[in-house]
mmCIF file with all atom_site columns, C-alpha atoms in Angstrom:
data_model
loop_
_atom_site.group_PDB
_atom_site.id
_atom_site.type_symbol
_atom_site.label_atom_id
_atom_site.label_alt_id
_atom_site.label_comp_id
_atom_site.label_asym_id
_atom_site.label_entity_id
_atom_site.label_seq_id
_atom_site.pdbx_PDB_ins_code
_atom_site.Cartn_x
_atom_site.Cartn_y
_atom_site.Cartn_z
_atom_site.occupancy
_atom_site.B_iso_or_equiv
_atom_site.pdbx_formal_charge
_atom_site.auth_seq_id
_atom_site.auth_comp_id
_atom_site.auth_asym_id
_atom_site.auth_atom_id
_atom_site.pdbx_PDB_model_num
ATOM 1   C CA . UNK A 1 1   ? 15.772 -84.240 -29.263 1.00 63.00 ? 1   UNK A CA 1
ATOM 2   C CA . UNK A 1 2   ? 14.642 -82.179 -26.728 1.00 72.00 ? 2   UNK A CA 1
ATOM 3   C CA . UNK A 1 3   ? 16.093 -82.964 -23.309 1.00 84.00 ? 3   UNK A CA 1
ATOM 4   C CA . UNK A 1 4   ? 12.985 -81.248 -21.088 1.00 86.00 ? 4   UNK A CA 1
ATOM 5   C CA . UNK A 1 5   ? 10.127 -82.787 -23.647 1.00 87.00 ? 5   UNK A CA 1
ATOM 6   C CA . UNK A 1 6   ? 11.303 -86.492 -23.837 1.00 89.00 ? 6   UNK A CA 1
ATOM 7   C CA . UNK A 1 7   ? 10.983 -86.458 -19.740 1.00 92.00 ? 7   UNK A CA 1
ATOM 8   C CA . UNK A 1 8   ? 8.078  -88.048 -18.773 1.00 93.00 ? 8   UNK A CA 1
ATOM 9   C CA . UNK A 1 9   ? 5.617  -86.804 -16.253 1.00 94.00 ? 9   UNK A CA 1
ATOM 10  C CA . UNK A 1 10  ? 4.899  -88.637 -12.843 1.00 94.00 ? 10  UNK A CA 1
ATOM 11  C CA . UNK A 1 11  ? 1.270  -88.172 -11.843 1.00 94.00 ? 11  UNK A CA 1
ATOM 12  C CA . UNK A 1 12  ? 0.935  -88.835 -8.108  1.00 93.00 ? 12  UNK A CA 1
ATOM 13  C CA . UNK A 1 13  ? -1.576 -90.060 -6.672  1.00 91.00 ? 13  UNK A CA 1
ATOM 14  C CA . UNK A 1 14  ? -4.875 -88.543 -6.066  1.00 91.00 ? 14  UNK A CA 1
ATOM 15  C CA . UNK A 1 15  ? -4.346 -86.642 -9.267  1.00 93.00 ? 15  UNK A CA 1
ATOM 16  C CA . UNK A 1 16  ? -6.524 -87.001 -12.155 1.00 94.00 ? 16  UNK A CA 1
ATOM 17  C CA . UNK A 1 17  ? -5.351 -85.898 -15.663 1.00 94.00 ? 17  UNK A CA 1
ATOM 18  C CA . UNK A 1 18  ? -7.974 -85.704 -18.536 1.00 94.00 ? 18  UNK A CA 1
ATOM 19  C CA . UNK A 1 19  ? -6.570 -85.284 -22.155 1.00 94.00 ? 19  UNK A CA 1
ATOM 20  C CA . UNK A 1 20  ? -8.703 -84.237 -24.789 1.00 91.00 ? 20  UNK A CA 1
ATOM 21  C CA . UNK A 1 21  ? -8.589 -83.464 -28.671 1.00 87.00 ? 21  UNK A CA 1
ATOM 22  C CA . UNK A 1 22  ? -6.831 -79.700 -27.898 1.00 89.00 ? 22  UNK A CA 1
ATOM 23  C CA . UNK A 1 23  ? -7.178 -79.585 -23.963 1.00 94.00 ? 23  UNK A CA 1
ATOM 24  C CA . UNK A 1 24  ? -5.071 -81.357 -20.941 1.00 95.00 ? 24  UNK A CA 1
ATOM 25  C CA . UNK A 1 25  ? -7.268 -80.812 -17.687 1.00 95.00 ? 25  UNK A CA 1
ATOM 26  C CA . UNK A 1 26  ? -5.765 -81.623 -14.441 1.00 95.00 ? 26  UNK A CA 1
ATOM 27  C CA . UNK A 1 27  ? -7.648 -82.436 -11.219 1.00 94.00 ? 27  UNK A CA 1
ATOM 28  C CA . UNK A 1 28  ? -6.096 -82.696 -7.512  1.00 93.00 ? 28  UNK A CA 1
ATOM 29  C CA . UNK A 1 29  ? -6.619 -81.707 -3.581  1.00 93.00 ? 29  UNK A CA 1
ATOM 30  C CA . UNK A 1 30  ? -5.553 -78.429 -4.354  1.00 92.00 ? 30  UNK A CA 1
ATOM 31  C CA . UNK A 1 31  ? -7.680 -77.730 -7.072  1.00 92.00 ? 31  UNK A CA 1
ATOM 32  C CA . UNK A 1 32  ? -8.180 -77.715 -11.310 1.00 94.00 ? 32  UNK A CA 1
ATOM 33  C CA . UNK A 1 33  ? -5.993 -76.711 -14.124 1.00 94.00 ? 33  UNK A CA 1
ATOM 34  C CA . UNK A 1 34  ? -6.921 -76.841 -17.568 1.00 95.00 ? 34  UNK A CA 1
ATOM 35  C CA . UNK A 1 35  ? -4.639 -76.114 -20.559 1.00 94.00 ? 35  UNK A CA 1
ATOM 36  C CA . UNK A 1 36  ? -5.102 -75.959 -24.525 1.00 95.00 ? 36  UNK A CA 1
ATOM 37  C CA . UNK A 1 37  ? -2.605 -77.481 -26.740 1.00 93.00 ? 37  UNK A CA 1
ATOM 38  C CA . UNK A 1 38  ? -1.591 -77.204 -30.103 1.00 93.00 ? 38  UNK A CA 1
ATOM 39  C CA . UNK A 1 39  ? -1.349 -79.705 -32.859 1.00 90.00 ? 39  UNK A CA 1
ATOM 40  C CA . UNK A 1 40  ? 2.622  -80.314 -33.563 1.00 91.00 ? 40  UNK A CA 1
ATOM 41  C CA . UNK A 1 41  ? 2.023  -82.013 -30.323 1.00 93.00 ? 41  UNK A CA 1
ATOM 42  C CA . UNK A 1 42  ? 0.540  -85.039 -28.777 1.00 93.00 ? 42  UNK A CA 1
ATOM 43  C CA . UNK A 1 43  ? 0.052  -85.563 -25.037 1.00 93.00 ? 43  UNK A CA 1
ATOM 44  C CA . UNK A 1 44  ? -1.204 -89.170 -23.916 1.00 93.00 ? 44  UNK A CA 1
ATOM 45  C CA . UNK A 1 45  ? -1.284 -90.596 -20.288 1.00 94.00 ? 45  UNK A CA 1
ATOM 46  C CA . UNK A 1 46  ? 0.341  -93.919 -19.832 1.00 92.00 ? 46  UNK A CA 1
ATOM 47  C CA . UNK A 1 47  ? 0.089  -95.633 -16.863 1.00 89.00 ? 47  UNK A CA 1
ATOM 48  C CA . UNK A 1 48  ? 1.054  -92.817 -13.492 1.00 92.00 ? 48  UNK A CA 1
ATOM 49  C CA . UNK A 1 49  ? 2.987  -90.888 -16.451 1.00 94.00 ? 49  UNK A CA 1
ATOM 50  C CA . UNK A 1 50  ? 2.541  -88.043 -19.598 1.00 94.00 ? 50  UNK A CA 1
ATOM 51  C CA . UNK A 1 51  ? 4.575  -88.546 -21.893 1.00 94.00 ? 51  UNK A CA 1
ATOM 52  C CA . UNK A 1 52  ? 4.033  -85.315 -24.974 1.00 93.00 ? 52  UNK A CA 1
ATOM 53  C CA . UNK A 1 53  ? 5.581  -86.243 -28.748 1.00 93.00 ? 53  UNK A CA 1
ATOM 54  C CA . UNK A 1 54  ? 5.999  -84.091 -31.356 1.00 91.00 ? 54  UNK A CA 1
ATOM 55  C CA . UNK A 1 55  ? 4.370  -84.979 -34.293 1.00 91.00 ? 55  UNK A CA 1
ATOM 56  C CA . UNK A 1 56  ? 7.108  -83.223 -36.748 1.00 91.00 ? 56  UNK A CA 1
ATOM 57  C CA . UNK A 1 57  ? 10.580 -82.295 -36.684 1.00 90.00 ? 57  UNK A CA 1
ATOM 58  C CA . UNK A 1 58  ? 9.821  -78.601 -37.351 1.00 90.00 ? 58  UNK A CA 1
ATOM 59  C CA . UNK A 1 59  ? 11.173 -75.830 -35.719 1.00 91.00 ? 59  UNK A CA 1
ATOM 60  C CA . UNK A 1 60  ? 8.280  -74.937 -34.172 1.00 92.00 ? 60  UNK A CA 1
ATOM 61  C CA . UNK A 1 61  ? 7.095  -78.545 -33.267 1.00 91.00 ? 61  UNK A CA 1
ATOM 62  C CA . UNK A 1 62  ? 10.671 -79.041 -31.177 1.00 90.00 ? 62  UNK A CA 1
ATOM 63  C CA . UNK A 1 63  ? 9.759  -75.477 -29.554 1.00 90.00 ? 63  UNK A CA 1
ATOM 64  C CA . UNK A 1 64  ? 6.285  -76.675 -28.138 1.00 93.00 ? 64  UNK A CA 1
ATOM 65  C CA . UNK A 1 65  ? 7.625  -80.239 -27.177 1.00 93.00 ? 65  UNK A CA 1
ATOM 66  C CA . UNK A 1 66  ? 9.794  -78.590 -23.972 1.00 92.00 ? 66  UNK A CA 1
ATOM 67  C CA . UNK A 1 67  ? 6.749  -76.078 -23.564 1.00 93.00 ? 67  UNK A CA 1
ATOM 68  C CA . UNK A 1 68  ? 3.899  -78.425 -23.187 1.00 94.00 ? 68  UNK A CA 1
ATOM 69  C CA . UNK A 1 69  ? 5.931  -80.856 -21.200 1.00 94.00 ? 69  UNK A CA 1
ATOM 70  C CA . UNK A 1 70  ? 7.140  -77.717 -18.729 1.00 95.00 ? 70  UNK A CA 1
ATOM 71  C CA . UNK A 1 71  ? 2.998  -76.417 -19.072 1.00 95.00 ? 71  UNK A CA 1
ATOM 72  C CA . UNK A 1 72  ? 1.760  -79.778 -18.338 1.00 95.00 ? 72  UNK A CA 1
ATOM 73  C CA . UNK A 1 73  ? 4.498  -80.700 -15.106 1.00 95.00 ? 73  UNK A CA 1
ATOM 74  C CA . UNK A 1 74  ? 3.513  -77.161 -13.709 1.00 96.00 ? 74  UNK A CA 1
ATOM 75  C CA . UNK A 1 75  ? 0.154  -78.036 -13.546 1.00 95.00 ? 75  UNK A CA 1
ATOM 76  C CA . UNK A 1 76  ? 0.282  -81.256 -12.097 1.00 95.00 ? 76  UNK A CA 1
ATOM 77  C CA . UNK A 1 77  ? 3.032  -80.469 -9.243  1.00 95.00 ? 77  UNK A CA 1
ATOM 78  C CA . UNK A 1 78  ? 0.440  -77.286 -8.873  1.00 95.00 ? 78  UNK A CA 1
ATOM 79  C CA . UNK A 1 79  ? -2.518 -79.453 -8.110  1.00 95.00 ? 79  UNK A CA 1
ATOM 80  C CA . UNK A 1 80  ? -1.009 -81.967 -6.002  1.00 94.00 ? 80  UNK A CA 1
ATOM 81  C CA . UNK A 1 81  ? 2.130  -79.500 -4.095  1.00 93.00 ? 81  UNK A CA 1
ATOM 82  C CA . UNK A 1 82  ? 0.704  -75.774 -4.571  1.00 94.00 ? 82  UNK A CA 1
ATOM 83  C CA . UNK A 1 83  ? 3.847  -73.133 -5.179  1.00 96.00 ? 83  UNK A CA 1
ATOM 84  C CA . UNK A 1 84  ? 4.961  -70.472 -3.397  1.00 97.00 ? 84  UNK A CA 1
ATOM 85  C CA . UNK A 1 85  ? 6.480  -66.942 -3.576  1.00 96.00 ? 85  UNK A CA 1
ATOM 86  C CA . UNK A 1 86  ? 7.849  -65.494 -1.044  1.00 96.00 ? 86  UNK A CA 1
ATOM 87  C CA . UNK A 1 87  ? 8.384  -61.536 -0.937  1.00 96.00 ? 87  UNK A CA 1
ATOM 88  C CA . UNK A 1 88  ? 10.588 -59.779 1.419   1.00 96.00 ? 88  UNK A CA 1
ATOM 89  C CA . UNK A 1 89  ? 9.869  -55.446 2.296   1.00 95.00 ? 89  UNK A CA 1
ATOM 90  C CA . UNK A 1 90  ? 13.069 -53.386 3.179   1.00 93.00 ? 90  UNK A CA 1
ATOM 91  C CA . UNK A 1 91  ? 12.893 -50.157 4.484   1.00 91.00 ? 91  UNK A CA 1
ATOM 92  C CA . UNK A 1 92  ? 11.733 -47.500 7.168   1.00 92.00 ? 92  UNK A CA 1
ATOM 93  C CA . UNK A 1 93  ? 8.237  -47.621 7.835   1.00 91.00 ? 93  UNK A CA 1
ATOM 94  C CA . UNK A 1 94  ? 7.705  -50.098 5.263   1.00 94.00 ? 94  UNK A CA 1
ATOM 95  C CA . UNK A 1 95  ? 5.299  -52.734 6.258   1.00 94.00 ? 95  UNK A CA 1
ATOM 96  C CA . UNK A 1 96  ? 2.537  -54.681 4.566   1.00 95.00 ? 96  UNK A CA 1
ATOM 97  C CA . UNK A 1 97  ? -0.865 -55.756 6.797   1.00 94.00 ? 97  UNK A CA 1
ATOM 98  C CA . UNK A 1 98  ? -4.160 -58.073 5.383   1.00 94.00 ? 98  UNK A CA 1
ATOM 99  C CA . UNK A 1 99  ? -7.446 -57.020 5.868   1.00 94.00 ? 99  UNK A CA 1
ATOM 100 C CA . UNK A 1 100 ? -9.750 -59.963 4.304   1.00 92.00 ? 100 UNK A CA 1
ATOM 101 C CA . UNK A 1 101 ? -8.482 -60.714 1.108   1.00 94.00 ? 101 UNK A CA 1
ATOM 102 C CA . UNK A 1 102 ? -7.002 -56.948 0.630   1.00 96.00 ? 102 UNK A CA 1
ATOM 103 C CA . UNK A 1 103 ? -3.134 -56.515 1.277   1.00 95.00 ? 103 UNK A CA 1
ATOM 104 C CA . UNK A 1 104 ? -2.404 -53.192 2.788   1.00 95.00 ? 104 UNK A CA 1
ATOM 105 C CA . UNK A 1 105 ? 0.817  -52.010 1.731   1.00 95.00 ? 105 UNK A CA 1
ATOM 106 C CA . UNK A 1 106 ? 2.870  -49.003 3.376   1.00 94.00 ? 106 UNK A CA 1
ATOM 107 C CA . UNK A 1 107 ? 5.773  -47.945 0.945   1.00 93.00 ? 107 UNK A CA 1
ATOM 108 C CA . UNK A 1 108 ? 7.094  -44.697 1.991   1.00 91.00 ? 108 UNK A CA 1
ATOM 109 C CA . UNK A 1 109 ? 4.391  -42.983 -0.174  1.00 91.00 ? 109 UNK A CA 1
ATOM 110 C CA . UNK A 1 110 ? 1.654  -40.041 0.999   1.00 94.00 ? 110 UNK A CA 1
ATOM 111 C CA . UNK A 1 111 ? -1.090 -42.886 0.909   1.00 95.00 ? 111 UNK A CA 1
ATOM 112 C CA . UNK A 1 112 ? -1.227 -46.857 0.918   1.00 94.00 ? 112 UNK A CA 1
ATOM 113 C CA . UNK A 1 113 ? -1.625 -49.195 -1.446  1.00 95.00 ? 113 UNK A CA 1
ATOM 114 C CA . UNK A 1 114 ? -4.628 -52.060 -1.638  1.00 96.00 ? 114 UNK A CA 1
ATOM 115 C CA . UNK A 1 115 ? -4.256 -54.807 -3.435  1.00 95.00 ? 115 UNK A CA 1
ATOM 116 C CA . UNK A 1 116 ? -6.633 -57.235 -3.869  1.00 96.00 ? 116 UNK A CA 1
ATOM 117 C CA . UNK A 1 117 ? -5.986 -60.797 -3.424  1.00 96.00 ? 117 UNK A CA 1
ATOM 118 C CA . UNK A 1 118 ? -6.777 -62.556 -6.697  1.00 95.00 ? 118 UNK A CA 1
ATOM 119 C CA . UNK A 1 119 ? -9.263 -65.998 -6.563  1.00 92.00 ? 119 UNK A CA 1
ATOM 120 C CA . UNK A 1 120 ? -7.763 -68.504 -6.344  1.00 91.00 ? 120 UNK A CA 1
ATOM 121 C CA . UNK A 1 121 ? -4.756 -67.486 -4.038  1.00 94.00 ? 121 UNK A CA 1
ATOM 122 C CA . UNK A 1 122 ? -3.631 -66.629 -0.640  1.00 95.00 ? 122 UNK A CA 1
ATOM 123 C CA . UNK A 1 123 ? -1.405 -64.130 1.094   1.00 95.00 ? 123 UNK A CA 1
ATOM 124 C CA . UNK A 1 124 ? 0.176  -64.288 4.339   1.00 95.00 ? 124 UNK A CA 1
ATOM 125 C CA . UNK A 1 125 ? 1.881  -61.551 6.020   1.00 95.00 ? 125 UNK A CA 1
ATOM 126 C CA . UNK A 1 126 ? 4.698  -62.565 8.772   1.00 92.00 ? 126 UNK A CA 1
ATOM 127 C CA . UNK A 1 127 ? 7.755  -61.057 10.319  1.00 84.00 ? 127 UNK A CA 1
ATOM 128 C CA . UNK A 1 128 ? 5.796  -57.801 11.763  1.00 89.00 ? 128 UNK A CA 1
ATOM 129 C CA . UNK A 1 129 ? 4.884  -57.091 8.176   1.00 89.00 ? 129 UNK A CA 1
ATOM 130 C CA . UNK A 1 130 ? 7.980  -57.538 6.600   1.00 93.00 ? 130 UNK A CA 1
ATOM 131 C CA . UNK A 1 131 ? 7.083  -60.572 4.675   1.00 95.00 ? 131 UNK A CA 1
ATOM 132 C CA . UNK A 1 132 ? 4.286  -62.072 2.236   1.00 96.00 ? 132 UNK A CA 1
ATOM 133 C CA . UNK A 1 133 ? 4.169  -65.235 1.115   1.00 96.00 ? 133 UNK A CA 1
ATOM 134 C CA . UNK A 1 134 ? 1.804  -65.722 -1.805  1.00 96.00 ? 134 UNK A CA 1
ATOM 135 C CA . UNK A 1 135 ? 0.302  -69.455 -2.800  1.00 96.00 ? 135 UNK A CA 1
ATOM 136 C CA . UNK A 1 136 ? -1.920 -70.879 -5.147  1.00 95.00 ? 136 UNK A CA 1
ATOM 137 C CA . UNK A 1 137 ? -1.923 -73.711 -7.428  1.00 95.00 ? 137 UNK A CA 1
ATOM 138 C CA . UNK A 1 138 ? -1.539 -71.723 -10.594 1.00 95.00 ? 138 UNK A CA 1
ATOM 139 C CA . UNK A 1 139 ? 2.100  -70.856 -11.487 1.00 95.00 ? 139 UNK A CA 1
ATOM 140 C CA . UNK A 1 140 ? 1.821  -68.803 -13.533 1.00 95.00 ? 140 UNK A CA 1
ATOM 141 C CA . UNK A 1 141 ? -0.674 -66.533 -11.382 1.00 96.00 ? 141 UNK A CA 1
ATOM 142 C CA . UNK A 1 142 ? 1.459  -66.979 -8.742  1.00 96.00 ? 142 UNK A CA 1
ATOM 143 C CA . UNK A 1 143 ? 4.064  -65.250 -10.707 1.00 96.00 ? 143 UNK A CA 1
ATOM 144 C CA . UNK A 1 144 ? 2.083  -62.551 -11.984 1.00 97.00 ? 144 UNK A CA 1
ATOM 145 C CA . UNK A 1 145 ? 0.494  -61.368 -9.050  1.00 97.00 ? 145 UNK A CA 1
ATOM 146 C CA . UNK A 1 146 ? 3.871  -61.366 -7.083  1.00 96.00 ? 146 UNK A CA 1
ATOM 147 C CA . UNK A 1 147 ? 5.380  -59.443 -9.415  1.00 96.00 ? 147 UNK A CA 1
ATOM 148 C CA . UNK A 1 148 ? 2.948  -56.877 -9.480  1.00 96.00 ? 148 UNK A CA 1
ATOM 149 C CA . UNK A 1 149 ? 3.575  -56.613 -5.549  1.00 96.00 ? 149 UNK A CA 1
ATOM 150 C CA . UNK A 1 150 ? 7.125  -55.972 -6.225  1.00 96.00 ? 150 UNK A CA 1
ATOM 151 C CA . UNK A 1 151 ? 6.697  -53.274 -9.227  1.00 96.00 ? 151 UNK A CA 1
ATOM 152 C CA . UNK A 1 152 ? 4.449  -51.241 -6.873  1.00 95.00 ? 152 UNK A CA 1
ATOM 153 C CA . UNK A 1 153 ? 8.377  -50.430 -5.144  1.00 95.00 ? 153 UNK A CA 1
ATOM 154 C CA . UNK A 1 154 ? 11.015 -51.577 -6.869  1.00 95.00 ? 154 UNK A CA 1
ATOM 155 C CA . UNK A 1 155 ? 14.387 -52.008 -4.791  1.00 94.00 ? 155 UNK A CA 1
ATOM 156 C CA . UNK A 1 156 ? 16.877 -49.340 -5.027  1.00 93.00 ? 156 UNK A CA 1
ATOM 157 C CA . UNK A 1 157 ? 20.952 -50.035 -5.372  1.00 93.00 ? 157 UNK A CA 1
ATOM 158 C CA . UNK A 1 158 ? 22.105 -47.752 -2.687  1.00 91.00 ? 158 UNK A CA 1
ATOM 159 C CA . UNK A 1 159 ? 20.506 -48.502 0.234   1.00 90.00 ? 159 UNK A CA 1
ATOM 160 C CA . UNK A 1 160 ? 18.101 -51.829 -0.808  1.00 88.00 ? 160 UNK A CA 1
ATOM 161 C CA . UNK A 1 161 ? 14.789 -50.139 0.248   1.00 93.00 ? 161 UNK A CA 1
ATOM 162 C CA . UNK A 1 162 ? 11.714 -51.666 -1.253  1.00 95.00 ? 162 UNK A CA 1
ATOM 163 C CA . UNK A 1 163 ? 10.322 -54.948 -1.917  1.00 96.00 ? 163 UNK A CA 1
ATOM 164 C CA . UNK A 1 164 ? 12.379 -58.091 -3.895  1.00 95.00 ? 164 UNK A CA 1
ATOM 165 C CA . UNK A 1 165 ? 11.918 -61.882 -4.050  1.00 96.00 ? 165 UNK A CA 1
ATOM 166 C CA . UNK A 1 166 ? 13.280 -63.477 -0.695  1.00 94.00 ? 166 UNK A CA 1
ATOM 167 C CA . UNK A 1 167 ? 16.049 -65.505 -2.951  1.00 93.00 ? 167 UNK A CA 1
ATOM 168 C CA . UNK A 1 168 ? 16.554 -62.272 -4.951  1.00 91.00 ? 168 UNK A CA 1
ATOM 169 C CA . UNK A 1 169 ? 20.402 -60.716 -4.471  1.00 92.00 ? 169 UNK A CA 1
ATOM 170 C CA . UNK A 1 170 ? 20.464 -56.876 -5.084  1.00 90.00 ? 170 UNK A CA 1
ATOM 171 C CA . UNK A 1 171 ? 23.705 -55.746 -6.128  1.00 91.00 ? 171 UNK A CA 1
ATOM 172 C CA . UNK A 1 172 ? 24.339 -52.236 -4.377  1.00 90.00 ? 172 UNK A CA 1
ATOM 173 C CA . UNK A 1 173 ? 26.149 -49.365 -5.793  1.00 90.00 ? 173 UNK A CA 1
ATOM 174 C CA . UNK A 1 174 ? 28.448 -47.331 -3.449  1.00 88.00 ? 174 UNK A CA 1
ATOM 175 C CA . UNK A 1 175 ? 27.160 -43.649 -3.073  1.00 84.00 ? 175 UNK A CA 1
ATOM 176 C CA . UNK A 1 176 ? 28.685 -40.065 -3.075  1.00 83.00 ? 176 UNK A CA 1
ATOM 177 C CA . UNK A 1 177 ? 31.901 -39.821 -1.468  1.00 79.00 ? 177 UNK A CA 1
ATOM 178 C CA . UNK A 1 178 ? 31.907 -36.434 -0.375  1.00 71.00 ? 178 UNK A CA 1
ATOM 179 C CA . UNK A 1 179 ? 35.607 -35.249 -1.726  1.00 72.00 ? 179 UNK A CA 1
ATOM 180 C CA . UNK A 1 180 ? 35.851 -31.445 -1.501  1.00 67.00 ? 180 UNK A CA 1
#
C-alpha cells in the first residue's frame, strides 16, 4: 500500500475542489488549478477531504496512486497557501533589478539578461539585488521558471559565484596551491 496515496487530503476552507470523469479542478483566493487524471485511479471528495484509490493492484496503478495524491495536495495547498522559491546571486557585480514584469539580470557577462516574468507569477528582488523570491500558485511553474533563473549562471565550486537556491549548500573545491 502506498504510504503517500492512502493519505487523505484536507481541503481548507474557502477552497473549492471539482472532480470530474478525467479532470480534478481546484478553486481558491489565490487562484485555479486544473489537472487530468488517468483511469487506474479514482479521486472522490468526502466531506473537507480527497481521498484517490487505485482501482488495480498493477504496477502502474500503485505508481499513479502516490502521484495523483502528491498532484492533487500541490494544488490545493497552491490555491489556498501560494509557494515560494527563493534564489540567492553571489558574486562581484552580480545583481538582479525588475522593470515591470521583466527581471534584469547582471551576471558578469558583456550584456544583461531579461527575463520575462511568466503569468501567473511574481518576482521580488530584495537585499540590493542579491535576492529574488519567485511566487505563484502553480508548483510546478514555480519550479520551472526558477530553475531557468539559476541555469542562466550556474554556481561555481571554487569561489561560489553565481546564482543557487537560498537552502542550496555548494560544496567548494580547494584551488591551485602554487608549489614550485
Amino acid at each position: 500500500m502506498s504510504r503517500i496515496g492512502i493519505k487523505p487530503v484536507p481541503v481548507p476552507a474557502g477552497v473549492k475542489v471539482i472532480v470530474s470523469s478525467d479532470l480534478v479542478t481546484v478553486e481558491g483566493p489565490k487562484g485555479k488549478l486544473a489537472q487530468s487524471y488517468v483511469d487506474e485511479v479514482e479521486i472522490a471528495v468526502k466531506g473537507a477531504t480527497v481521498v484517490v484509490t487505485r482501482k488495480s493492484d498493477s504496477k502502474q496503478a500503485r505508481a499513479y496512486h502516490g502521484l495523483y495524491r502528491n498532484l492533487v495536495n500541490n494544488m490545493v495547498v497552491g490555491v489556498s497557501a501560494g509557494f515560494t522559491r527563493s534564489l540567492v546571486i553571489n558574486g562581484v557585480g552580480y545583481r538582479a533589478e525588475l522593470q515591470g514584469k521583466v527581471l534584469i539580470l547582471s551576471l558578469g557577462y558583456s550584456t544583461d539578461f531579461a527575463v520575462a516574468v511568466p503569468e501567473g507569477l511574481a518576482a521580488v528582488v530584495e537585499a540590493n539585488g542579491q535576492k529574488i523570491l519567485i511566487s505563484g500558485h502553480d508548483r510546478q511553474l514555480v519550479g520551472k521558471f526558477a530553475s531557468e533563473i539559476r541555469s542562466l549562471r550556474l554556481p561555481e565550486p571554487y569561489k561560489g559565484k553565481g546564482i543557487r537556491y537560498e537552502e542550496e549548500k555548494i560544496r567548494k573545491k580547494v584551488g591551485k596551491t602554487g608549489v614550485k
